[in-house]
mmCIF file of C-alpha atoms in Angstrom:
data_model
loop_
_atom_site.group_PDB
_atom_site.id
_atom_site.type_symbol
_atom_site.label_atom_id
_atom_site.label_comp_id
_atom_site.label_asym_id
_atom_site.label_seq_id
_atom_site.Cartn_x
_atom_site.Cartn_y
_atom_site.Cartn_z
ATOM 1 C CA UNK U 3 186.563 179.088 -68.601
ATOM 2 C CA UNK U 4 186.092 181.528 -71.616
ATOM 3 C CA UNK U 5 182.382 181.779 -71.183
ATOM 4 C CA UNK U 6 182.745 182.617 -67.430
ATOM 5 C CA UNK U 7 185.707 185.330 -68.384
ATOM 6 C CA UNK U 8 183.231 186.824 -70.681
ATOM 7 C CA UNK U 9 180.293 187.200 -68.240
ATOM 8 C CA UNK U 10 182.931 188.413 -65.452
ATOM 9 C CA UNK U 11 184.002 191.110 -68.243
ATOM 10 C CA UNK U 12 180.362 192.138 -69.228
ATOM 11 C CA UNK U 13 179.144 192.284 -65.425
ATOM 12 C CA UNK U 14 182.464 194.481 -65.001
ATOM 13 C CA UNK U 15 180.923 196.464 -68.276
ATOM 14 C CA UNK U 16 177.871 197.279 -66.837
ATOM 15 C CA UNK U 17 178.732 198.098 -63.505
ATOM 16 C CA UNK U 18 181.028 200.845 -64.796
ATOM 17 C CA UNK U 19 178.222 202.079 -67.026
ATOM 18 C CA UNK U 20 176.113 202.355 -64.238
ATOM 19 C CA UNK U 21 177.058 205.675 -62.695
ATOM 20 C CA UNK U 22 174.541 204.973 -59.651
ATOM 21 C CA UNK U 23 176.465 201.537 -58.575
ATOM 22 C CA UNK U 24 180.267 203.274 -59.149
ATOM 23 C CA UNK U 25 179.175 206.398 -56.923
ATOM 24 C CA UNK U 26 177.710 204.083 -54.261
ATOM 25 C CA UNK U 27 181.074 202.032 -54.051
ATOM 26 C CA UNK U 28 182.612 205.339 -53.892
ATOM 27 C CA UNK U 29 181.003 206.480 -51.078
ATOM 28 C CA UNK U 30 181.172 203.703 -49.225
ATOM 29 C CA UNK U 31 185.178 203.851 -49.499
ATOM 30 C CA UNK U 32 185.330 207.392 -48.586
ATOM 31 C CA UNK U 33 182.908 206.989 -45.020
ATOM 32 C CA UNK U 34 184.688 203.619 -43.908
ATOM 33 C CA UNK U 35 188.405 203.825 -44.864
ATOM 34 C CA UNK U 36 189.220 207.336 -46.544
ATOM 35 C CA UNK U 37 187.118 209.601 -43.965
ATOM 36 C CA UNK U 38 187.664 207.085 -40.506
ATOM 37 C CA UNK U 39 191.517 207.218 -41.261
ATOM 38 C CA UNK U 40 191.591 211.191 -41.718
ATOM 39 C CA UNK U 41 189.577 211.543 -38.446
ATOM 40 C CA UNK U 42 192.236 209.582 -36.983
ATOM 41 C CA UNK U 43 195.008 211.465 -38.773
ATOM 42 C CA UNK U 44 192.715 215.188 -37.883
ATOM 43 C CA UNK U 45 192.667 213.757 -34.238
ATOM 44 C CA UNK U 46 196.074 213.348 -34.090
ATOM 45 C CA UNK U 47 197.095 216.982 -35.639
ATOM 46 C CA UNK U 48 194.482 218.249 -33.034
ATOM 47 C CA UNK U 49 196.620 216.924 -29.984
ATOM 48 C CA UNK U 50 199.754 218.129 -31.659
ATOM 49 C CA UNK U 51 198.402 221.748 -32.238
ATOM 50 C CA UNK U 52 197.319 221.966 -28.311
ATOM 51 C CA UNK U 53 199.037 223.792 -26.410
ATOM 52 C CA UNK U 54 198.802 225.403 -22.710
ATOM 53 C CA UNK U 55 200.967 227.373 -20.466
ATOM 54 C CA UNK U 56 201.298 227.314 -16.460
ATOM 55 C CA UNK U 57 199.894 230.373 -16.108
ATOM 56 C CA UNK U 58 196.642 228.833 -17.293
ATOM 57 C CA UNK U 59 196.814 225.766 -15.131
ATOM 58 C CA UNK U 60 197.501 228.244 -11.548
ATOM 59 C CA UNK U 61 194.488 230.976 -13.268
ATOM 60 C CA UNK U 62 192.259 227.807 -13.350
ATOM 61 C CA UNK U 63 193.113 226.828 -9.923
ATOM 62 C CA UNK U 64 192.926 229.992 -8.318
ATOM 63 C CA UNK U 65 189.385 230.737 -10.091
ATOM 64 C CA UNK U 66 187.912 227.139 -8.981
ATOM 65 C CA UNK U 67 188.989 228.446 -5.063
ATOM 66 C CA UNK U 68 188.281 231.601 -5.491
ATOM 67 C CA UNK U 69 184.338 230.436 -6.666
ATOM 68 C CA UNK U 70 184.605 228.603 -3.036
ATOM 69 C CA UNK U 71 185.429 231.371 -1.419
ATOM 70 C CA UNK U 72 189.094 230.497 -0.802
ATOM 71 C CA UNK U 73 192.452 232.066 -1.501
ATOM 72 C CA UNK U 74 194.210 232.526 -3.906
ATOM 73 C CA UNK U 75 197.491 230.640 -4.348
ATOM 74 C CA UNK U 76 200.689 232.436 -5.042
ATOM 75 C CA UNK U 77 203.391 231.470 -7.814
ATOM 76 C CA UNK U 78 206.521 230.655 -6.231
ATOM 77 C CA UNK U 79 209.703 230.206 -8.571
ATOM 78 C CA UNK U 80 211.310 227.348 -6.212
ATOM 79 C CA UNK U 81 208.449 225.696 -6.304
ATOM 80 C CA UNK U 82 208.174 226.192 -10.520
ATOM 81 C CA UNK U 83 211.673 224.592 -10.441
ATOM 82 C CA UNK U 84 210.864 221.697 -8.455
ATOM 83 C CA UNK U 85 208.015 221.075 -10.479
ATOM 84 C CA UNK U 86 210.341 221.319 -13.541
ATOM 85 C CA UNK U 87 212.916 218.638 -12.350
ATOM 86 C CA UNK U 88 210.399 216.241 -11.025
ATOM 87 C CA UNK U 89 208.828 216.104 -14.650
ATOM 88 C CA UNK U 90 211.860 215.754 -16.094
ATOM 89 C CA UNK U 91 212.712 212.720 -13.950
ATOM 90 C CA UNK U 92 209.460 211.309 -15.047
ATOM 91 C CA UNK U 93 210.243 211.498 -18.494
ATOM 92 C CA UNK U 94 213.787 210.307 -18.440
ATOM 93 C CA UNK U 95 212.868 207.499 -16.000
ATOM 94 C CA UNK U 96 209.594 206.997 -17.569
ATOM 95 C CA UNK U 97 207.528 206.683 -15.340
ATOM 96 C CA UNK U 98 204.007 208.524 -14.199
ATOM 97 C CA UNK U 99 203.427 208.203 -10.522
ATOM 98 C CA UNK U 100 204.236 210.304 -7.575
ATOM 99 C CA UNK U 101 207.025 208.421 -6.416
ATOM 100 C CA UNK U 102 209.786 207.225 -9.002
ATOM 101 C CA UNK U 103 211.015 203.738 -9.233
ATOM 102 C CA UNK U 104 214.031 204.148 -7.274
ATOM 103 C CA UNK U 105 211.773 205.316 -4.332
ATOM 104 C CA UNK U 106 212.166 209.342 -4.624
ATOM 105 C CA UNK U 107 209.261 210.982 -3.115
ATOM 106 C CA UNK U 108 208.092 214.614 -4.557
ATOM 107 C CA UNK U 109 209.173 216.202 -1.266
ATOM 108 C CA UNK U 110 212.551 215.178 -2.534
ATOM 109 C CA UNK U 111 212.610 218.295 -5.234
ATOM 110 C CA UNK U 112 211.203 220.676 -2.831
ATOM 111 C CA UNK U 113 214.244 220.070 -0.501
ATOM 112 C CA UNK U 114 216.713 219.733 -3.163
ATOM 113 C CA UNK U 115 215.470 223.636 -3.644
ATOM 114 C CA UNK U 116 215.547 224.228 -0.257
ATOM 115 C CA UNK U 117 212.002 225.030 0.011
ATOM 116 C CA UNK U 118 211.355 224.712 3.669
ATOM 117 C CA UNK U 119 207.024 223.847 4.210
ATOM 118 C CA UNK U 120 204.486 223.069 6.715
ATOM 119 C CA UNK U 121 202.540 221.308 4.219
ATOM 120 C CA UNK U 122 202.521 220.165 1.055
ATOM 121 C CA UNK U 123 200.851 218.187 -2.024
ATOM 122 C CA UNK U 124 201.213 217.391 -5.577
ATOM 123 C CA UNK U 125 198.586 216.483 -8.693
ATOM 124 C CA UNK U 126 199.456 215.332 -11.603
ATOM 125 C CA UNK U 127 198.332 215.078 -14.970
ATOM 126 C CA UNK U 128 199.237 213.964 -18.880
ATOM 127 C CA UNK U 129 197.434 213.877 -22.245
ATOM 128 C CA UNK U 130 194.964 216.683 -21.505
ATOM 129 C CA UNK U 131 194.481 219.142 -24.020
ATOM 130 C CA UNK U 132 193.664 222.620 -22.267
ATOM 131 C CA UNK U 133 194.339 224.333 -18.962
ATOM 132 C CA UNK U 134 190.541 223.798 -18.084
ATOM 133 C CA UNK U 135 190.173 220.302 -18.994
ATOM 134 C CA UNK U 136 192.888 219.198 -16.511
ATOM 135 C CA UNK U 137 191.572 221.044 -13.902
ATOM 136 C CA UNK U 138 188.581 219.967 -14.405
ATOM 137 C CA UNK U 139 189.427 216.053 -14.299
ATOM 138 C CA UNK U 140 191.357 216.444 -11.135
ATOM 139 C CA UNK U 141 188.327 218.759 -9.702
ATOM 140 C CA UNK U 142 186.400 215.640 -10.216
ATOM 141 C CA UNK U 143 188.777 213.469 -8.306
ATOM 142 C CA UNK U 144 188.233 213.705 -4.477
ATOM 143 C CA UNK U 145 191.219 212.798 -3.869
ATOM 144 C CA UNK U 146 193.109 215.540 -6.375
ATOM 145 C CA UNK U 147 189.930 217.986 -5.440
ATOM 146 C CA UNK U 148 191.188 218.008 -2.111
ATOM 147 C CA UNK U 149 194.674 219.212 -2.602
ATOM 148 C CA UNK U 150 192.920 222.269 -5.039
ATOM 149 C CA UNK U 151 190.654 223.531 -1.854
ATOM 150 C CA UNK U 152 192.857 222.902 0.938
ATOM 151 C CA UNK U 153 192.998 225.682 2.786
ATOM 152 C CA UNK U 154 196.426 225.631 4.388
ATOM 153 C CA UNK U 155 198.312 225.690 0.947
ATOM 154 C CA UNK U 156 199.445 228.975 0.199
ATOM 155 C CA UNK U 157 201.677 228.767 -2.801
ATOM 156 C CA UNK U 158 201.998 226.674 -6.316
ATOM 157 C CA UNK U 159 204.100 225.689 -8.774
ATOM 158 C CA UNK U 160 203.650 224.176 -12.285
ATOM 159 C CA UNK U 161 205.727 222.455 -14.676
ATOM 160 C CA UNK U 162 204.098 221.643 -18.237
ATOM 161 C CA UNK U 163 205.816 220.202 -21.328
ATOM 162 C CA UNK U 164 205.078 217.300 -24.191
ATOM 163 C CA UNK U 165 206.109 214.066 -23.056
ATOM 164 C CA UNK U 166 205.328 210.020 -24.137
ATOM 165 C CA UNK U 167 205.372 207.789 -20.901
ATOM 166 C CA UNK U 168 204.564 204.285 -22.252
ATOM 167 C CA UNK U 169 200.912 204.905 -23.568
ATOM 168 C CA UNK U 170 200.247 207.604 -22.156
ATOM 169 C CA UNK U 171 201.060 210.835 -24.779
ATOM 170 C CA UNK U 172 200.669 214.292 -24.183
ATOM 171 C CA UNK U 173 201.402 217.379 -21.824
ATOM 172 C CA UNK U 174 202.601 216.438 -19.153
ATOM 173 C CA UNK U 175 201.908 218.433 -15.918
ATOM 174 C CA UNK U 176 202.926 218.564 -12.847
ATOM 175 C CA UNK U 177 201.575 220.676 -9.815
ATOM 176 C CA UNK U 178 202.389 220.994 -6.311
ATOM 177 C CA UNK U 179 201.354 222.910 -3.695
ATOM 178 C CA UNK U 180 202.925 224.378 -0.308
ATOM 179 C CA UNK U 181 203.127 226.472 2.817
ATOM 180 C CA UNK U 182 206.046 227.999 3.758
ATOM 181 C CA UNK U 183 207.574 227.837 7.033
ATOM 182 C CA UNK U 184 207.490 231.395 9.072
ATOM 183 C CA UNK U 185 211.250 233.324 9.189
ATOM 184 C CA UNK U 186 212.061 233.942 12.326
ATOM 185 C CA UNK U 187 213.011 237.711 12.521
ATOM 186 C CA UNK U 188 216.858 237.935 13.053
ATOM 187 C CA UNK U 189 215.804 240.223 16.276
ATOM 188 C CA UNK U 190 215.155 237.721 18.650
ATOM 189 C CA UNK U 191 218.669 236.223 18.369
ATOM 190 C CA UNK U 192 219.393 238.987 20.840
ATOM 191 C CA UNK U 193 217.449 238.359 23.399
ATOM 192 C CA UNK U 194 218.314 237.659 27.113
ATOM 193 C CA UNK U 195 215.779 235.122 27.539
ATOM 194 C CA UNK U 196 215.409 232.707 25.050
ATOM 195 C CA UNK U 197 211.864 232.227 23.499
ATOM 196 C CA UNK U 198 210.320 229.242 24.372
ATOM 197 C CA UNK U 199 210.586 226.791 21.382
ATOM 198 C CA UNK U 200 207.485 224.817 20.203
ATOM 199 C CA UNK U 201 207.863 221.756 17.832
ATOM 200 C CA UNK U 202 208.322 222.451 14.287
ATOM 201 C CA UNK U 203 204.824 221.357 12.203
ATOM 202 C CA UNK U 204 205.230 217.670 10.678
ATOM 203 C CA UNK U 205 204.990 218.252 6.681
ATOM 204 C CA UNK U 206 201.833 217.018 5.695
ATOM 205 C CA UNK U 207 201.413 216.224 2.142
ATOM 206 C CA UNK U 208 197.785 215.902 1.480
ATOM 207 C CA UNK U 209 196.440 213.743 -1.175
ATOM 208 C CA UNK U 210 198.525 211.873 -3.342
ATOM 209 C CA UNK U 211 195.837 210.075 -4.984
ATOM 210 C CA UNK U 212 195.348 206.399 -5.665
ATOM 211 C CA UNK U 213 198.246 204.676 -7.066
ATOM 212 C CA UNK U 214 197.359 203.931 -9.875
ATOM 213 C CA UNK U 215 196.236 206.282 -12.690
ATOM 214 C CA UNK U 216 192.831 207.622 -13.409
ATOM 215 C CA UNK U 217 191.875 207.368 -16.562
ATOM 216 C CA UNK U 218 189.867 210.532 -17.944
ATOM 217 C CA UNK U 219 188.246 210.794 -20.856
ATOM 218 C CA UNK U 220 187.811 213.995 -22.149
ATOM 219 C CA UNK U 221 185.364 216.218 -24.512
ATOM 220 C CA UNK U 222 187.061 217.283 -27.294
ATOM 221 C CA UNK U 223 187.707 217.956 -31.232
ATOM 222 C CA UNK U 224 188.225 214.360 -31.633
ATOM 223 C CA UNK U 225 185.517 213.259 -30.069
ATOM 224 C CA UNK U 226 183.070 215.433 -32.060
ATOM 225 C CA UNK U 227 184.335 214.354 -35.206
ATOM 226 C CA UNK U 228 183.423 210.770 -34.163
ATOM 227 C CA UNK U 229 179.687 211.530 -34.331
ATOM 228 C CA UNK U 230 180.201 213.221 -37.270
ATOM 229 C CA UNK U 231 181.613 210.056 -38.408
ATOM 230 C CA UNK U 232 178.516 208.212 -37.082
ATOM 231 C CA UNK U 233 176.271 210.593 -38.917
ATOM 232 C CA UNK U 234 178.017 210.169 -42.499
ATOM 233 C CA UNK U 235 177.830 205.944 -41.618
ATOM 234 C CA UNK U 236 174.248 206.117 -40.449
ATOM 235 C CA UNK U 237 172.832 208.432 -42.912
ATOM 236 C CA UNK U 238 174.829 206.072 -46.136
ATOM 237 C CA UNK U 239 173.261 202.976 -43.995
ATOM 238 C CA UNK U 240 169.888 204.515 -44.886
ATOM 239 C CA UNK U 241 170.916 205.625 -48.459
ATOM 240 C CA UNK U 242 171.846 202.063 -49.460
ATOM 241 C CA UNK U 243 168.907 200.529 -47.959
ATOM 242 C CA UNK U 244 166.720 202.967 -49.982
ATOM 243 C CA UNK U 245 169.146 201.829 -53.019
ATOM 244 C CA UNK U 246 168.804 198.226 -52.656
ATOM 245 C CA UNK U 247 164.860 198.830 -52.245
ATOM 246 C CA UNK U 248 164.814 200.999 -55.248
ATOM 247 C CA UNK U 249 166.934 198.439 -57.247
ATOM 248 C CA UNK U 250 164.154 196.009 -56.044
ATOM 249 C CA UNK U 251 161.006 198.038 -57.757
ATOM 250 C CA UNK U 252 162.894 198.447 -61.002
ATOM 251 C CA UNK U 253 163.667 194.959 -61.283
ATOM 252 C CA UNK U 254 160.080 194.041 -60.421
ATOM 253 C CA UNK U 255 158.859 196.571 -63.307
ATOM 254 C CA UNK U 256 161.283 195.379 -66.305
ATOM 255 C CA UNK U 257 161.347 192.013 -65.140
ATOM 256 C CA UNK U 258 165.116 189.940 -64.297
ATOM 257 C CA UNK U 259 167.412 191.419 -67.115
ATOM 258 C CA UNK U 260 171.132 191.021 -66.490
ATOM 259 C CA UNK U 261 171.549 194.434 -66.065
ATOM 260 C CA UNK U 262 168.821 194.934 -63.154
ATOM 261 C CA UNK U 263 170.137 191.262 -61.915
ATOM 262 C CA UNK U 264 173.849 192.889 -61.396
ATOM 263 C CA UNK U 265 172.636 196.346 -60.284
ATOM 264 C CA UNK U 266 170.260 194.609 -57.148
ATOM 265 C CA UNK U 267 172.824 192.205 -56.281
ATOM 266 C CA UNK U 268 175.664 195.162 -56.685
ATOM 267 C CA UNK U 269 172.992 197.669 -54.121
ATOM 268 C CA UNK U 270 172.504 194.559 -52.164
ATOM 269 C CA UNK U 271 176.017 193.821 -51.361
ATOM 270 C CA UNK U 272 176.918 197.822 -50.713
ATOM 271 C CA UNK U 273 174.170 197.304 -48.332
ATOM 272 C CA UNK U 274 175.529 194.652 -46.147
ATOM 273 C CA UNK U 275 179.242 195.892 -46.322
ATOM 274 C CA UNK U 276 177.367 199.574 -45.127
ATOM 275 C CA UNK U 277 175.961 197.568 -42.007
ATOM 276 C CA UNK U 278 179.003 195.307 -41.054
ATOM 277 C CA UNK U 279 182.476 197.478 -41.770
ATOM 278 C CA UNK U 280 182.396 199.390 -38.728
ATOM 279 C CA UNK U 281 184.016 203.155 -38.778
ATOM 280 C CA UNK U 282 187.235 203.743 -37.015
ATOM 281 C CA UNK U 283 186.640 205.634 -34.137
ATOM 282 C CA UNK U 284 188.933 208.158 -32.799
ATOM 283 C CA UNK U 285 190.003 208.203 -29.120
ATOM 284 C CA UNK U 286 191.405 210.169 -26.677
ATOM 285 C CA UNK U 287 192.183 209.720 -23.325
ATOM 286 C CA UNK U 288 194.166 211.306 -20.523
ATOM 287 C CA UNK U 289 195.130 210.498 -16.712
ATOM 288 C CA UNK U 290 195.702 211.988 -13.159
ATOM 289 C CA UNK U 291 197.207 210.264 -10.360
#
């Protein structure tokens, strides 16, 4: 038990002498647990630091239609607050679809505001980190694409704040869309003969998307640090190849001396932890429904 003490200590001994074999261990600390964990802690600052206002969201819209040759849509303040109070029921209710649990439907805010349409639609969206990128993912959505270009919607509202619904964590957006029914000018109240009256147009809310979430996963900060992450990992994988190799030669020149023996075995085993510790990988991903 002594004996093997004392060749534990003197292996220790030399491995700290050897500067080469104590940077190598280094390194490999800092590209699989110190520099994976402050991607993940960088990614995480990232999505806290993002920000975007509705204005963004409607300039986005209104440029995709506009590119199309369609109109532009015009804020409305109702709609703004019925956007507001339907994402604050999905964050106190938790919940991210278009209907809540208890069965209320989006038109529900729109009458609630009194905001009298011929048609209608909603998109939403949460965990997207610019104006552009959600646009973009529901651009790429038939379904959400289709309430964007529709040509009968006139107006918009948007409702954006920071919200955590189950695992989904984010901004939270929500956007809906409308026509407005015609006023009837006061005028015609006096008239001997009454106008003829023509049914009222059935609201028609146009694409509500699937039920169930779409997951979208986005290009962003976090996702470029990953392959820098892969670079550092792939570039050290070929660094302590080249080490255990070189380790190799010198042990084949000066023959097996303890020293050499430790150093090879030391490169050897920095080579296979290199190749099997995989590197966290940071992820982010958003949805639309």
């Amino acid at each position: 038990m002594i004996r093997t003490g004392r060749l534990k200590s003197k292996a220790m001994r030399i491995l700290w002498k050897n500067k080469f074999l104590v940077w190598n261990l280094a390194a490999l600390i800092f590209i699989k647990v110190f520099f994976s964990y402050s991607g993940l802690q960088f990614a995480s600052l990232v999505d806290s630091l993002a920000t975007f206002s509705k204005e963004e969201v409607i300039s986005q819209t209104n440029t995709l239609r506009q590119n199309l040759g369609l109109g532009i849509l015009k804020e409305n303040p109702v709609l703004d607050v019925a956007a507001l109070q339907k994402l604050q029921d999905m964050i106190q209710n938790q919940y991210f679809a278009h209907s809540s649990p208890a069965g209320v439907s989006p038109w529900y805010w729109m009458d609630t505001n009194q905001y009298k349409y011929n048609y209608a639609g909603e998109n939403l969206a949460i965990g997207f980190l610019t104006a552009k990128d959600t646009v973009d993912a529901w651009a790429n959505s038939p379904s959400h694409r289709e309430n964007l270009l529709n040509s009968n919607y006139k107006e918009i509202g948007i409702a954006i704040a920071p919200a955590k619904i189950a695992n989904s964590q984010g901004f939270l957006v929500v956007q809906l869309f409308g026509t407005p029914k015609p006023t009837v000018p006061s005028k015609t109240i006096a008239q001997t003969r009454p106008p003829i009256k023509t049914p009222d147009a059935t609201p028609i809310a146009i694409s509500l998307s699937p039920k169930e979430p779409v997951i979208s996963k986005i290009d962003n900060i976090s996702s470029r640090f990953n392959k820098i992450t892969q670079i550092f990992n792939a570039t050290f994988i070929l660094y302590a190849l080249a080490a255990f190799l070189f380790s190799i030669v010198l042990l084949s020149l000066y023959g097996l001396k303890r020293a050499s023996a430790i150093r090879t075995a030391t490169s050897f085993a920095i080579l296979i932890l290199a190749v099997a510790i995989p590197v966290l990988q940071t992820t982010h991903t958003a949805l639309i429904i």
